[in-house]
mmCIF file of N, CA and C in Angstrom:
data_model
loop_
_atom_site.group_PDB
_atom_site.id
_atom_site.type_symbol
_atom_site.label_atom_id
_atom_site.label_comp_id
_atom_site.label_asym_id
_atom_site.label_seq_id
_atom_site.Cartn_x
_atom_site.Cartn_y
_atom_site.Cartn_z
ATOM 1 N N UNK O 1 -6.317 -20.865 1.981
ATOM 2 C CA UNK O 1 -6.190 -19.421 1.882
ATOM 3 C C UNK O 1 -4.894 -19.085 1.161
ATOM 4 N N UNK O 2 -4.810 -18.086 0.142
ATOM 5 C CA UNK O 2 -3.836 -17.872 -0.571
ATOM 6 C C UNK O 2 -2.863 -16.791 0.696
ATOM 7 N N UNK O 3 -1.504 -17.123 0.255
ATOM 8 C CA UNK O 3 -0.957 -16.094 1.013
ATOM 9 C C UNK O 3 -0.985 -14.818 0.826
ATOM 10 N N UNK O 4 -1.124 -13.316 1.255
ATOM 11 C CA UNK O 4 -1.478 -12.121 1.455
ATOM 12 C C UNK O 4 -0.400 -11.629 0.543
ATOM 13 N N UNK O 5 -0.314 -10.929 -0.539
ATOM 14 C CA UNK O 5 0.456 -10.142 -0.871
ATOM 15 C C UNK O 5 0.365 -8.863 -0.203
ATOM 16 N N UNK O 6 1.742 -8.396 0.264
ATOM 17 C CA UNK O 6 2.471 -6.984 0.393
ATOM 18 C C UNK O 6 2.887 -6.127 -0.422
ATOM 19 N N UNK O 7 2.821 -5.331 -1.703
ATOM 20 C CA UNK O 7 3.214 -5.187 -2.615
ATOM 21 C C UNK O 7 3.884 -3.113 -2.272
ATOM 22 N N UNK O 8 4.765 -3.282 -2.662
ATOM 23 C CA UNK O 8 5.707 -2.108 -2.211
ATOM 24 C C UNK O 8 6.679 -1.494 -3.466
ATOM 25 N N UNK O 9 6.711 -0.108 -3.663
ATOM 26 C CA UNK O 9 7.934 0.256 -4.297
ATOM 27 C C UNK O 9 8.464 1.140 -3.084
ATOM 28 N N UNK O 10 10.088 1.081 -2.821
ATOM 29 C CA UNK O 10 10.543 2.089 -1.830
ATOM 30 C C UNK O 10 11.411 2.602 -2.238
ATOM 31 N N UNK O 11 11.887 3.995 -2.281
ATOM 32 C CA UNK O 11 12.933 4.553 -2.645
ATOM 33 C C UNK O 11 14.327 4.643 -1.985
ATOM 34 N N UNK O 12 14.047 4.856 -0.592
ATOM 35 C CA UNK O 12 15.060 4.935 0.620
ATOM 36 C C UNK O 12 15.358 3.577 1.559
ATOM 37 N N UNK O 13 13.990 3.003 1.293
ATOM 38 C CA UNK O 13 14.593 1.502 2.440
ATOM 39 C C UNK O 13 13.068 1.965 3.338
ATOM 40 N N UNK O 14 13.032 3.014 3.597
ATOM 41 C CA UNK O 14 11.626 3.189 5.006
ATOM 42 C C UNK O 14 10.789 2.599 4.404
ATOM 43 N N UNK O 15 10.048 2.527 3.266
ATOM 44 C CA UNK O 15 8.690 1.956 2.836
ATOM 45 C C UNK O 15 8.365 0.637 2.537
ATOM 46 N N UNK O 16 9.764 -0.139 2.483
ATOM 47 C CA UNK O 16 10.473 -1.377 2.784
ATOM 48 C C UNK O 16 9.870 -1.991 3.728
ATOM 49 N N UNK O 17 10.612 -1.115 4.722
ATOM 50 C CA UNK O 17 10.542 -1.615 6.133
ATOM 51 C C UNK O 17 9.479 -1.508 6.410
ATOM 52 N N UNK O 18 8.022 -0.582 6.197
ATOM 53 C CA UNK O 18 6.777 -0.856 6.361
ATOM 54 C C UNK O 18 6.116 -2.172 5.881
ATOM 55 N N UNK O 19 6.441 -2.517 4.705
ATOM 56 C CA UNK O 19 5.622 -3.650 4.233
ATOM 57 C C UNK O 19 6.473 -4.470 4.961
ATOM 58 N N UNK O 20 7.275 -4.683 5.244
ATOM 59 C CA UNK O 20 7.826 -6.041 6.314
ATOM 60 C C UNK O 20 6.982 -6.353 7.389
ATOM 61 N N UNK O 21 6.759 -4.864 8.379
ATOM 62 C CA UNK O 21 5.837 -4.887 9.309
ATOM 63 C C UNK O 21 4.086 -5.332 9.307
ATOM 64 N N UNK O 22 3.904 -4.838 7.700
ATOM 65 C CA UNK O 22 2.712 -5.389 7.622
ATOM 66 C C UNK O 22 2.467 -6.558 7.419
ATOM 67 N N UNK O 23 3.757 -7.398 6.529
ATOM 68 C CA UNK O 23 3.515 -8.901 6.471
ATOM 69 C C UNK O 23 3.382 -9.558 7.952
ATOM 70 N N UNK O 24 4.800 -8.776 8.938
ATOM 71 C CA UNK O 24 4.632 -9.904 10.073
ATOM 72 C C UNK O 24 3.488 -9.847 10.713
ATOM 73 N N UNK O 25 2.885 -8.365 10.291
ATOM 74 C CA UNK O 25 1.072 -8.509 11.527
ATOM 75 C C UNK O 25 0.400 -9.489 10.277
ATOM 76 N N UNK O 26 0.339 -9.724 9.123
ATOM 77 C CA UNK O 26 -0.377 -10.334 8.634
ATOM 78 C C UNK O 26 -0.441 -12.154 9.082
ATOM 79 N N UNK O 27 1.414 -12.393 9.370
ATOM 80 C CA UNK O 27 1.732 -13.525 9.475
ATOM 81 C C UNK O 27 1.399 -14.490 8.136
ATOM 82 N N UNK O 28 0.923 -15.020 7.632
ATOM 83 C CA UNK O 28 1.241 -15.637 6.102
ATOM 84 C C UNK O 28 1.152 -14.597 5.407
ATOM 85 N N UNK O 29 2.589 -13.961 4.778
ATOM 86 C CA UNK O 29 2.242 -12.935 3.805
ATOM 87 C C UNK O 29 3.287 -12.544 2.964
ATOM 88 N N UNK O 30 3.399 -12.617 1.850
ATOM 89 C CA UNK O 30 4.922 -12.240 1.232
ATOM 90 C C UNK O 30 5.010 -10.505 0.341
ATOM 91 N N UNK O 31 6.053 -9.959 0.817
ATOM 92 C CA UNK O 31 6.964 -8.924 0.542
ATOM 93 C C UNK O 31 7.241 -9.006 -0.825
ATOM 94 N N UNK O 32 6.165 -8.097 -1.975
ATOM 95 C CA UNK O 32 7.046 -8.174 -3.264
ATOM 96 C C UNK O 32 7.218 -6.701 -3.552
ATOM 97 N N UNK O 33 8.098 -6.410 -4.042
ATOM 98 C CA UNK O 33 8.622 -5.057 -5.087
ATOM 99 C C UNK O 33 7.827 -4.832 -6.338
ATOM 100 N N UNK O 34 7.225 -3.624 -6.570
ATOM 101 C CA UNK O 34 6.428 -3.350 -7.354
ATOM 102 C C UNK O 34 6.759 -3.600 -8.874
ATOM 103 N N UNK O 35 8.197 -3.419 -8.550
ATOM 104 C CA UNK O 35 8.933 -3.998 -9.814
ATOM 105 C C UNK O 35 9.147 -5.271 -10.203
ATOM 106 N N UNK O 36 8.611 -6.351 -9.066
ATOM 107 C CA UNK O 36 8.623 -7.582 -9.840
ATOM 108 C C UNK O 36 6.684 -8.207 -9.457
ATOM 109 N N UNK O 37 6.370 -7.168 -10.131
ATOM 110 C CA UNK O 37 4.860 -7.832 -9.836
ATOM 111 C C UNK O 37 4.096 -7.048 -11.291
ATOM 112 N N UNK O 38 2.910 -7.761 -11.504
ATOM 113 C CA UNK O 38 1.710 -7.078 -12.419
ATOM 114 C C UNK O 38 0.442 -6.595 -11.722
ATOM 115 N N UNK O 39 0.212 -5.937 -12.202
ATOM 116 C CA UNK O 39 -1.414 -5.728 -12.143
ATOM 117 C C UNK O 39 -2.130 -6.898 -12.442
ATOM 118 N N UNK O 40 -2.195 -7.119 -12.913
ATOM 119 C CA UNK O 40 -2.355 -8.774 -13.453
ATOM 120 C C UNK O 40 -2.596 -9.899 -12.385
ATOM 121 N N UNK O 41 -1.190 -9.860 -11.746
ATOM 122 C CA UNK O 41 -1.132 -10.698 -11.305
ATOM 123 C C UNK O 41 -1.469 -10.494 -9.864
ATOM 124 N N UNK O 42 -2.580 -9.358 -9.824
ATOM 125 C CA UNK O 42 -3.360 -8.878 -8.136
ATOM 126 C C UNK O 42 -4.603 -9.238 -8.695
ATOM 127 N N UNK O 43 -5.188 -9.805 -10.105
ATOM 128 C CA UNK O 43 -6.398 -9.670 -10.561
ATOM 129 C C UNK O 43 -7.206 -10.544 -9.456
ATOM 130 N N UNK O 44 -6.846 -12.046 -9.118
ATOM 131 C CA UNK O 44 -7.679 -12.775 -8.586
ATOM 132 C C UNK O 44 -7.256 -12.417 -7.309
ATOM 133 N N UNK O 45 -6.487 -11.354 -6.867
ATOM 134 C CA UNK O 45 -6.812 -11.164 -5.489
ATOM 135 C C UNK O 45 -7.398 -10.504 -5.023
ATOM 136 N N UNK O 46 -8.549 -11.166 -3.680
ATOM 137 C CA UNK O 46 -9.458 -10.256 -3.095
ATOM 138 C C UNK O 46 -9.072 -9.399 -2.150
ATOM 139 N N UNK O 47 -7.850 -9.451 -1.257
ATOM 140 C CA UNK O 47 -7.200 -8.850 -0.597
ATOM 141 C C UNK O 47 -5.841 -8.444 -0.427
ATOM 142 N N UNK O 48 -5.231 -7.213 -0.244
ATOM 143 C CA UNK O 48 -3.789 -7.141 -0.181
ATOM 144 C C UNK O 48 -3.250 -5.881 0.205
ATOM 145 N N UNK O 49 -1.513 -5.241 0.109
ATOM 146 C CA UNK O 49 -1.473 -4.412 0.757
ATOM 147 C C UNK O 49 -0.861 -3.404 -0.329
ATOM 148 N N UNK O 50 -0.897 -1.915 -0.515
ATOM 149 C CA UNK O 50 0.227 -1.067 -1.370
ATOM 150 C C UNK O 50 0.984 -0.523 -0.438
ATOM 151 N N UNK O 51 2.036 -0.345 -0.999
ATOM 152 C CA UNK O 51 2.824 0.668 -0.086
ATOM 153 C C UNK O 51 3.491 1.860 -1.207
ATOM 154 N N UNK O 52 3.484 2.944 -0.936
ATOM 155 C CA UNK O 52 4.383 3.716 -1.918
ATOM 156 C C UNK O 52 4.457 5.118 -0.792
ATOM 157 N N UNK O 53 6.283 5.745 -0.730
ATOM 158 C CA UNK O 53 6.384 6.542 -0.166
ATOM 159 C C UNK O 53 5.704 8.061 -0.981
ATOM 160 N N UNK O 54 5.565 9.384 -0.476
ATOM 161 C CA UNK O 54 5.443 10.490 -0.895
ATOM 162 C C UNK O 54 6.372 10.979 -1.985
ATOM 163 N N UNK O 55 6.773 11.518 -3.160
ATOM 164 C CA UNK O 55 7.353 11.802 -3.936
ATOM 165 C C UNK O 55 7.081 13.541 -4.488
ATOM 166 N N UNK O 56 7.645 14.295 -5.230
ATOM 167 C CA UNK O 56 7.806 15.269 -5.437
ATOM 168 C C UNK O 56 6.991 16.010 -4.622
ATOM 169 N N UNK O 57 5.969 17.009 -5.009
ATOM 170 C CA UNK O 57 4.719 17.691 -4.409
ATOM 171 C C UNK O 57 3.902 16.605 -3.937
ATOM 172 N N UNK O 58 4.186 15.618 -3.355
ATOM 173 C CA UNK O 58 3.190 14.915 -2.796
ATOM 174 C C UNK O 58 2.452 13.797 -3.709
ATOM 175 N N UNK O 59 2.986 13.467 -4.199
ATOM 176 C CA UNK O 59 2.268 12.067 -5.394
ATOM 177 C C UNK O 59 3.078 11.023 -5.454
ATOM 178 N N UNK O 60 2.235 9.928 -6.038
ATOM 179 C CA UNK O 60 2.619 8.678 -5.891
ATOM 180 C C UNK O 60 4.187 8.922 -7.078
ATOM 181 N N UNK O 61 5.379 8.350 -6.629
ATOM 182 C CA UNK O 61 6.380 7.652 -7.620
ATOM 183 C C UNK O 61 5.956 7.822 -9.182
ATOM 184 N N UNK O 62 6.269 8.276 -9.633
ATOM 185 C CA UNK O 62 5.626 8.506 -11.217
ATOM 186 C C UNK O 62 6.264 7.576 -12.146
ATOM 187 N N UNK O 63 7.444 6.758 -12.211
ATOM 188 C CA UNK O 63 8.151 5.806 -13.436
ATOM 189 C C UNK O 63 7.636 4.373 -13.339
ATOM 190 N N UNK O 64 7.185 3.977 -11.883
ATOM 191 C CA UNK O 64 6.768 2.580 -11.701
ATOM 192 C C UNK O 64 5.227 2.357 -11.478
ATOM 193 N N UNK O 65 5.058 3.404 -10.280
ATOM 194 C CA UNK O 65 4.123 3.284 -9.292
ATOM 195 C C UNK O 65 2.885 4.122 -10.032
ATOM 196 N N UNK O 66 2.740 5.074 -10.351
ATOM 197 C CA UNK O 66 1.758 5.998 -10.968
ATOM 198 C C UNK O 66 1.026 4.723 -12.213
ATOM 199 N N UNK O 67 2.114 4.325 -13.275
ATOM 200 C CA UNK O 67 1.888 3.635 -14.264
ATOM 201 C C UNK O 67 1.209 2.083 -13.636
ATOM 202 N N UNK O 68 1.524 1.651 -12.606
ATOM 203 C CA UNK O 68 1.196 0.353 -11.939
ATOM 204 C C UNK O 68 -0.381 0.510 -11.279
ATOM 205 N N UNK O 69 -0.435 1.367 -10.880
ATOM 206 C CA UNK O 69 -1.896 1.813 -9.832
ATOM 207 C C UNK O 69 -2.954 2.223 -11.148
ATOM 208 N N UNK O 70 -2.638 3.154 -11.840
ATOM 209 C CA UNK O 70 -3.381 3.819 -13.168
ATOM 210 C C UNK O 70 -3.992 2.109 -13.761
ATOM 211 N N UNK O 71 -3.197 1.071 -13.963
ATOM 212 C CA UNK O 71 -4.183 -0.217 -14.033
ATOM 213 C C UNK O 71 -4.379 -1.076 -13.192
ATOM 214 N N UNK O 72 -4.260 -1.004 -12.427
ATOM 215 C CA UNK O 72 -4.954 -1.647 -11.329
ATOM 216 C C UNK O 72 -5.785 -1.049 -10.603
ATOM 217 N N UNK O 73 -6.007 -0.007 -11.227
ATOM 218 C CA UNK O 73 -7.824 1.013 -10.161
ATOM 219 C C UNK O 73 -8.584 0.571 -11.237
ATOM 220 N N UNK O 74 -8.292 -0.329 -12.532
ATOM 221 C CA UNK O 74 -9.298 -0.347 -13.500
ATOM 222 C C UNK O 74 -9.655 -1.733 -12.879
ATOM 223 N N UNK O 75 -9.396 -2.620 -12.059
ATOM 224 C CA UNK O 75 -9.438 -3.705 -11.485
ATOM 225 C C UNK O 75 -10.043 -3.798 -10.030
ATOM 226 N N UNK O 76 -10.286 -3.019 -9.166
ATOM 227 C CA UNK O 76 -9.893 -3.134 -7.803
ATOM 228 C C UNK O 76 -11.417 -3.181 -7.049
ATOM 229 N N UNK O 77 -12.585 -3.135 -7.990
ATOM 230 C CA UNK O 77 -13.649 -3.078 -7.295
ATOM 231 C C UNK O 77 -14.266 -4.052 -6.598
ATOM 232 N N UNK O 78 -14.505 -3.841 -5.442
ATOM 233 C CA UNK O 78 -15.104 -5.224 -4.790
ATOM 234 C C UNK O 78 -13.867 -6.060 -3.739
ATOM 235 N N UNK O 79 -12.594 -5.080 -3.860
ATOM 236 C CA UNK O 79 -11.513 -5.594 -3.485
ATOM 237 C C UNK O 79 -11.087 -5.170 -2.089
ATOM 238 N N UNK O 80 -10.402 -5.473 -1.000
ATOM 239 C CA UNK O 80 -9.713 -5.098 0.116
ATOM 240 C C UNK O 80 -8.191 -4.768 -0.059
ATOM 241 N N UNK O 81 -7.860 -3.471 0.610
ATOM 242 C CA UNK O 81 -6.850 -2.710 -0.043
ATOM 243 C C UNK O 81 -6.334 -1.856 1.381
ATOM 244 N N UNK O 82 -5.203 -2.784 2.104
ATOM 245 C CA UNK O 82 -4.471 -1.918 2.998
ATOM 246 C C UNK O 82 -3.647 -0.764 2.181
ATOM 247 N N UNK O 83 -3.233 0.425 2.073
ATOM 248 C CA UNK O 83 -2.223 1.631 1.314
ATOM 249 C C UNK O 83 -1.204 1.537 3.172
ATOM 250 N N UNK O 84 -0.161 2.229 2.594
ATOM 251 C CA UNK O 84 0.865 2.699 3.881
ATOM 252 C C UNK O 84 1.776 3.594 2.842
ATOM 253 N N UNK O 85 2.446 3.645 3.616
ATOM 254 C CA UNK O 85 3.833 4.654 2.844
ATOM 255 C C UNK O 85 4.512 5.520 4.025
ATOM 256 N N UNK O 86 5.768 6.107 3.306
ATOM 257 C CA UNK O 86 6.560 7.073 4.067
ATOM 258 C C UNK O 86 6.454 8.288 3.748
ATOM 259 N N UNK O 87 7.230 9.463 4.164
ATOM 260 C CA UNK O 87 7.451 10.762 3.732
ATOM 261 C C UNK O 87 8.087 11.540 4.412
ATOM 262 N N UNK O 88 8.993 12.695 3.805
ATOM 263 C CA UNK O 88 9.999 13.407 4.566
ATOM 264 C C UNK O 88 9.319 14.714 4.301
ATOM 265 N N UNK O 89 8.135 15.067 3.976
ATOM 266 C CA UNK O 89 7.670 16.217 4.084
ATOM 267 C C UNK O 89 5.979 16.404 3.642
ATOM 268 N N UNK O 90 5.318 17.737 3.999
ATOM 269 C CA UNK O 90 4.371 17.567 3.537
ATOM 270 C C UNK O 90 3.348 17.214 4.957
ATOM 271 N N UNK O 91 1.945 17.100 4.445
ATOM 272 C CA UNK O 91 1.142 16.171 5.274
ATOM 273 C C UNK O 91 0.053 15.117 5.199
ATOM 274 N N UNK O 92 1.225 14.281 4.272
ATOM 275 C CA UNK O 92 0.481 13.132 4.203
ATOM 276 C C UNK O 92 -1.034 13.187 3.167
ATOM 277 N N UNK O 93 -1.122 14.288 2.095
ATOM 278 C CA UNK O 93 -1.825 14.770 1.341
ATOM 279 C C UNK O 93 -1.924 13.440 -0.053
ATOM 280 N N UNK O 94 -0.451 13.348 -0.415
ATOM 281 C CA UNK O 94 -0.497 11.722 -1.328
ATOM 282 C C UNK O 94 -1.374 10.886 -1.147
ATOM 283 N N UNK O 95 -1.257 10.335 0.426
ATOM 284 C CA UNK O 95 -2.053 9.427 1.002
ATOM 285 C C UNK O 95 -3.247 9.459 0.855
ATOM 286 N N UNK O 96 -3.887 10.892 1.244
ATOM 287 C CA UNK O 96 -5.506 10.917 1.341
ATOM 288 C C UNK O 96 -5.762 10.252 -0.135
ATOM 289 N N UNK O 97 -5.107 11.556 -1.117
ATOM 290 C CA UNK O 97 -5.663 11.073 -2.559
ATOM 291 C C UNK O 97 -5.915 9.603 -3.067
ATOM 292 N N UNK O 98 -4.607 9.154 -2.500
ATOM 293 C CA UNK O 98 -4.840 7.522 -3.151
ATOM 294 C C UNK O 98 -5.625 7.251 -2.388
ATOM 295 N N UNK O 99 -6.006 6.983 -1.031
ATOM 296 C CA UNK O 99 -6.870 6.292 -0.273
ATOM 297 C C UNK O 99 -8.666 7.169 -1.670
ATOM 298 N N UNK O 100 -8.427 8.195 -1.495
ATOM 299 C CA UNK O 100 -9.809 8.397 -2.188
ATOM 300 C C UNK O 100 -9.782 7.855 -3.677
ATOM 301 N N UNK O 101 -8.552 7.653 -4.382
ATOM 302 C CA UNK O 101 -8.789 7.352 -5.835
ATOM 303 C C UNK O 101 -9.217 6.106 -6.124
ATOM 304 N N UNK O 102 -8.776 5.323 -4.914
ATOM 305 C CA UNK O 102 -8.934 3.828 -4.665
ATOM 306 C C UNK O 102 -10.447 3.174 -4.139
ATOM 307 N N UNK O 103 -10.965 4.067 -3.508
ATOM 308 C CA UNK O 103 -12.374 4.397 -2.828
ATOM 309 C C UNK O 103 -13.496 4.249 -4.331
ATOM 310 N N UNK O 104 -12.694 5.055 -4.992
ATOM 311 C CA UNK O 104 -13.764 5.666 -6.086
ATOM 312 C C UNK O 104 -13.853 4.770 -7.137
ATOM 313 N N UNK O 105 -12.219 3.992 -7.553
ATOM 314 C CA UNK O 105 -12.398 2.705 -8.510
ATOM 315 C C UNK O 105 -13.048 1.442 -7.725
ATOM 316 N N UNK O 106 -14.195 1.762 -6.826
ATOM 317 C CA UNK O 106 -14.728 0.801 -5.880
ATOM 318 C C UNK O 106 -13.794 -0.149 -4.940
ATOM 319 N N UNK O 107 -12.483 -0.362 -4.508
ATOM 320 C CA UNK O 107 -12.252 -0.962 -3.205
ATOM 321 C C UNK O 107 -12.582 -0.456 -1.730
ATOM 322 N N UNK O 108 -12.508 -1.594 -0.684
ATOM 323 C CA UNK O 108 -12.459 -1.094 0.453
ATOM 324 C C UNK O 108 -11.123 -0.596 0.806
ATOM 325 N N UNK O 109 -10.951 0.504 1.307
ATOM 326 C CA UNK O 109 -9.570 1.124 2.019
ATOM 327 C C UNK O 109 -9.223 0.175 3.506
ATOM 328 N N UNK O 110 -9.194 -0.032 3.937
ATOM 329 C CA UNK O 110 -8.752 -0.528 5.611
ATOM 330 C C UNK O 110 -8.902 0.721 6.179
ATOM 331 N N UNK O 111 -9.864 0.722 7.442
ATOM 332 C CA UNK O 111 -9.882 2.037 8.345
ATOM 333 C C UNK O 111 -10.408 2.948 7.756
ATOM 334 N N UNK O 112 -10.443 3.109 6.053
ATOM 335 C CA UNK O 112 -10.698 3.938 5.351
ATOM 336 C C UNK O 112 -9.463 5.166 4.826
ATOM 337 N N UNK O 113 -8.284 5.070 5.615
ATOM 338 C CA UNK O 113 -7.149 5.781 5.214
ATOM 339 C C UNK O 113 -5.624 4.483 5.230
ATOM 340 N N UNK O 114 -4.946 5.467 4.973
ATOM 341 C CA UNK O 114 -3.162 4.687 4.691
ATOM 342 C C UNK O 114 -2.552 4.974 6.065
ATOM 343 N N UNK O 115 -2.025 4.018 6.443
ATOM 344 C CA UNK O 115 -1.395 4.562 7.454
ATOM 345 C C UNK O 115 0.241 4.504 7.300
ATOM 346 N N UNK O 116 0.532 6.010 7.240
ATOM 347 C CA UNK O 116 1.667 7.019 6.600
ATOM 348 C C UNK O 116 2.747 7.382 8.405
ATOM 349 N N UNK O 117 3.847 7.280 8.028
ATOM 350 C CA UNK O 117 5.017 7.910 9.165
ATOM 351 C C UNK O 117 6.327 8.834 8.423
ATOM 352 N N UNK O 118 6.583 9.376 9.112
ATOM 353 C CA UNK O 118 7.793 10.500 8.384
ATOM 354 C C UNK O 118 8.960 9.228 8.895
ATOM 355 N N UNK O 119 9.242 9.426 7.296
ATOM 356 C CA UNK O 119 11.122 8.747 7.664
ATOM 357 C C UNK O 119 10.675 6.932 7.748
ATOM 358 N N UNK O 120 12.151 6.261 8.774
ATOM 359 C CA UNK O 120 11.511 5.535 8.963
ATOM 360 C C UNK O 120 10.536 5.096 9.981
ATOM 361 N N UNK O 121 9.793 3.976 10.126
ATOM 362 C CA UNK O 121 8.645 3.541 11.252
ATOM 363 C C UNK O 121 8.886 3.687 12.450
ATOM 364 N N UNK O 122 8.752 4.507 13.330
ATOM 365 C CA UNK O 122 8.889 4.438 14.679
ATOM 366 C C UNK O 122 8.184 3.566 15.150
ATOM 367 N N UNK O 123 7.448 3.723 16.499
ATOM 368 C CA UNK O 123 7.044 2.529 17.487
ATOM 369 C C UNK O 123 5.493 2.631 17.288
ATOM 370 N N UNK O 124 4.985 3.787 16.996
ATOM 371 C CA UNK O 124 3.580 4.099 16.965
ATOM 372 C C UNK O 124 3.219 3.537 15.070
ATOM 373 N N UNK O 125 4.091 3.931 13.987
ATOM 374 C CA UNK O 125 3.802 3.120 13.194
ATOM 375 C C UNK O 125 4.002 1.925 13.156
ATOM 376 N N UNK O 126 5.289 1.236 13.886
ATOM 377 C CA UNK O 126 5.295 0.056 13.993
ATOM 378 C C UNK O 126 3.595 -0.759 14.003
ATOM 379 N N UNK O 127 3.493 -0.262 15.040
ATOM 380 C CA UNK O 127 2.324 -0.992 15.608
ATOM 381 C C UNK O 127 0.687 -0.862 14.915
ATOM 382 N N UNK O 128 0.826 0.236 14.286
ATOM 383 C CA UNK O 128 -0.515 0.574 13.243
ATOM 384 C C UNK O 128 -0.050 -0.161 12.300
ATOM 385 N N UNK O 129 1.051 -0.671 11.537
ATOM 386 C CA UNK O 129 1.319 -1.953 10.325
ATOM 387 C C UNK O 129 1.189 -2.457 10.558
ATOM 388 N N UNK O 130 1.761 -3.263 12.021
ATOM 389 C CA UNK O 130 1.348 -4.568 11.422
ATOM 390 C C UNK O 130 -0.135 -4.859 12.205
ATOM 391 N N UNK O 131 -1.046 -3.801 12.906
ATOM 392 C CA UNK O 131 -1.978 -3.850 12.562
ATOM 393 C C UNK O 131 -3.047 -3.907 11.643
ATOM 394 N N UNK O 132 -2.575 -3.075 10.599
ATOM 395 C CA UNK O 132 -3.073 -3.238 8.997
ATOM 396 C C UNK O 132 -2.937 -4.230 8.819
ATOM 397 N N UNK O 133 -1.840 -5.594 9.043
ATOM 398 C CA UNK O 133 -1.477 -6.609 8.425
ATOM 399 C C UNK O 133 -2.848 -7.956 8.941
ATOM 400 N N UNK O 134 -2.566 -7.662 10.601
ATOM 401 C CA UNK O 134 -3.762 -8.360 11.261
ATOM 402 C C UNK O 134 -5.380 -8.067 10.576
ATOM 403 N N UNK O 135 -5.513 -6.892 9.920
ATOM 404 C CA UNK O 135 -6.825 -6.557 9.680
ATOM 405 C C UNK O 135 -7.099 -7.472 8.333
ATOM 406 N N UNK O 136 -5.820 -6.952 7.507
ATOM 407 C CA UNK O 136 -5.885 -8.028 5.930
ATOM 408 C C UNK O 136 -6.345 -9.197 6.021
ATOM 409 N N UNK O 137 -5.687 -9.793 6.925
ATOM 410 C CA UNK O 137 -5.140 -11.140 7.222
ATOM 411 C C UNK O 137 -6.841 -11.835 7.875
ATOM 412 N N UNK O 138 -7.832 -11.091 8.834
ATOM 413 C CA UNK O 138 -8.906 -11.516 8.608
ATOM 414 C C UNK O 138 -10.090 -11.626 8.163
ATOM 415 N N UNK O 139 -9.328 -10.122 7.022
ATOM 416 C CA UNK O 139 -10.136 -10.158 5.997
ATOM 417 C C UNK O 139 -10.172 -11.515 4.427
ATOM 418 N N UNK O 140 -9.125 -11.830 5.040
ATOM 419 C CA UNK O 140 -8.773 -12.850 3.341
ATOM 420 C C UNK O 140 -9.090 -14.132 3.914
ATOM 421 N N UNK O 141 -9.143 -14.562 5.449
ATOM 422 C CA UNK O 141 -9.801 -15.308 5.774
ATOM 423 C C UNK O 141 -11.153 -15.934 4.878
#
């Protein structure tokens, strides 16, 4: 079994700290920065995780993350796809979208939504990551 990619851009450190949580529920799983990864290089994977916090009116990061996802939804069908993220405002409206944009370039969502916390992870997100991570993890099984 290949190990689980986590794949994350964070602005503040909180969305960080989510994909950490999701690796340890995943248990074999490595933590990369969106900035040192490709689209590309998620091609042969059947399973894995995004993370990206909320940004302006509610959208994904626009310099890394917008440009990174825009090719990799041309890829993702047939694929398993935990989303998470943070946010200091709003309600979690980013989230739905990607969970649906991701839906529509054919992957499975996990649960069918992202599971999103204001700021950083408290105890109740704690525990929904690295649940996401456990779910990946027997899915790539």
């Amino acid at each position: 079994m290949a190990e689980l990619k986590v794949v994350f851009w964070s602005g503040s450190g909180n969305t960080e700290a989510m994909a950490d949580l999701v690796a340890k529920g995943a248990g074999d799983a490595k933590t990369v920065s969106m900035e040192d990864i490709t689209p590309a290089d998620l091609a042969e994977e059947q399973v894995f995780a995004l993370g990206c916090p909320a940004m302006g009116d509610e959208v994904l990061e626009e310099t890394i993350v917008e440009p990174f996802i825009e090719e990799l939804e041309k890829n993702v069908s047939g694929k398993t796809i935990g989303l998470f993220g943070s946010y200091g405002w709003g309600d979690g409206e980013w989230m739905r979208n990607w969970v649906e944009r991701m839906q529509k370039a054919g992957a499975t969502v996990v649960n069918d939504e992202g599971v999103i916390c204001a700021d950083a992870p408290d105890d109740e997100a704690e525990q929904a990551l690295r649940a996401l991570g456990e779910k990946l993890a027997q899915v790539s099984l």
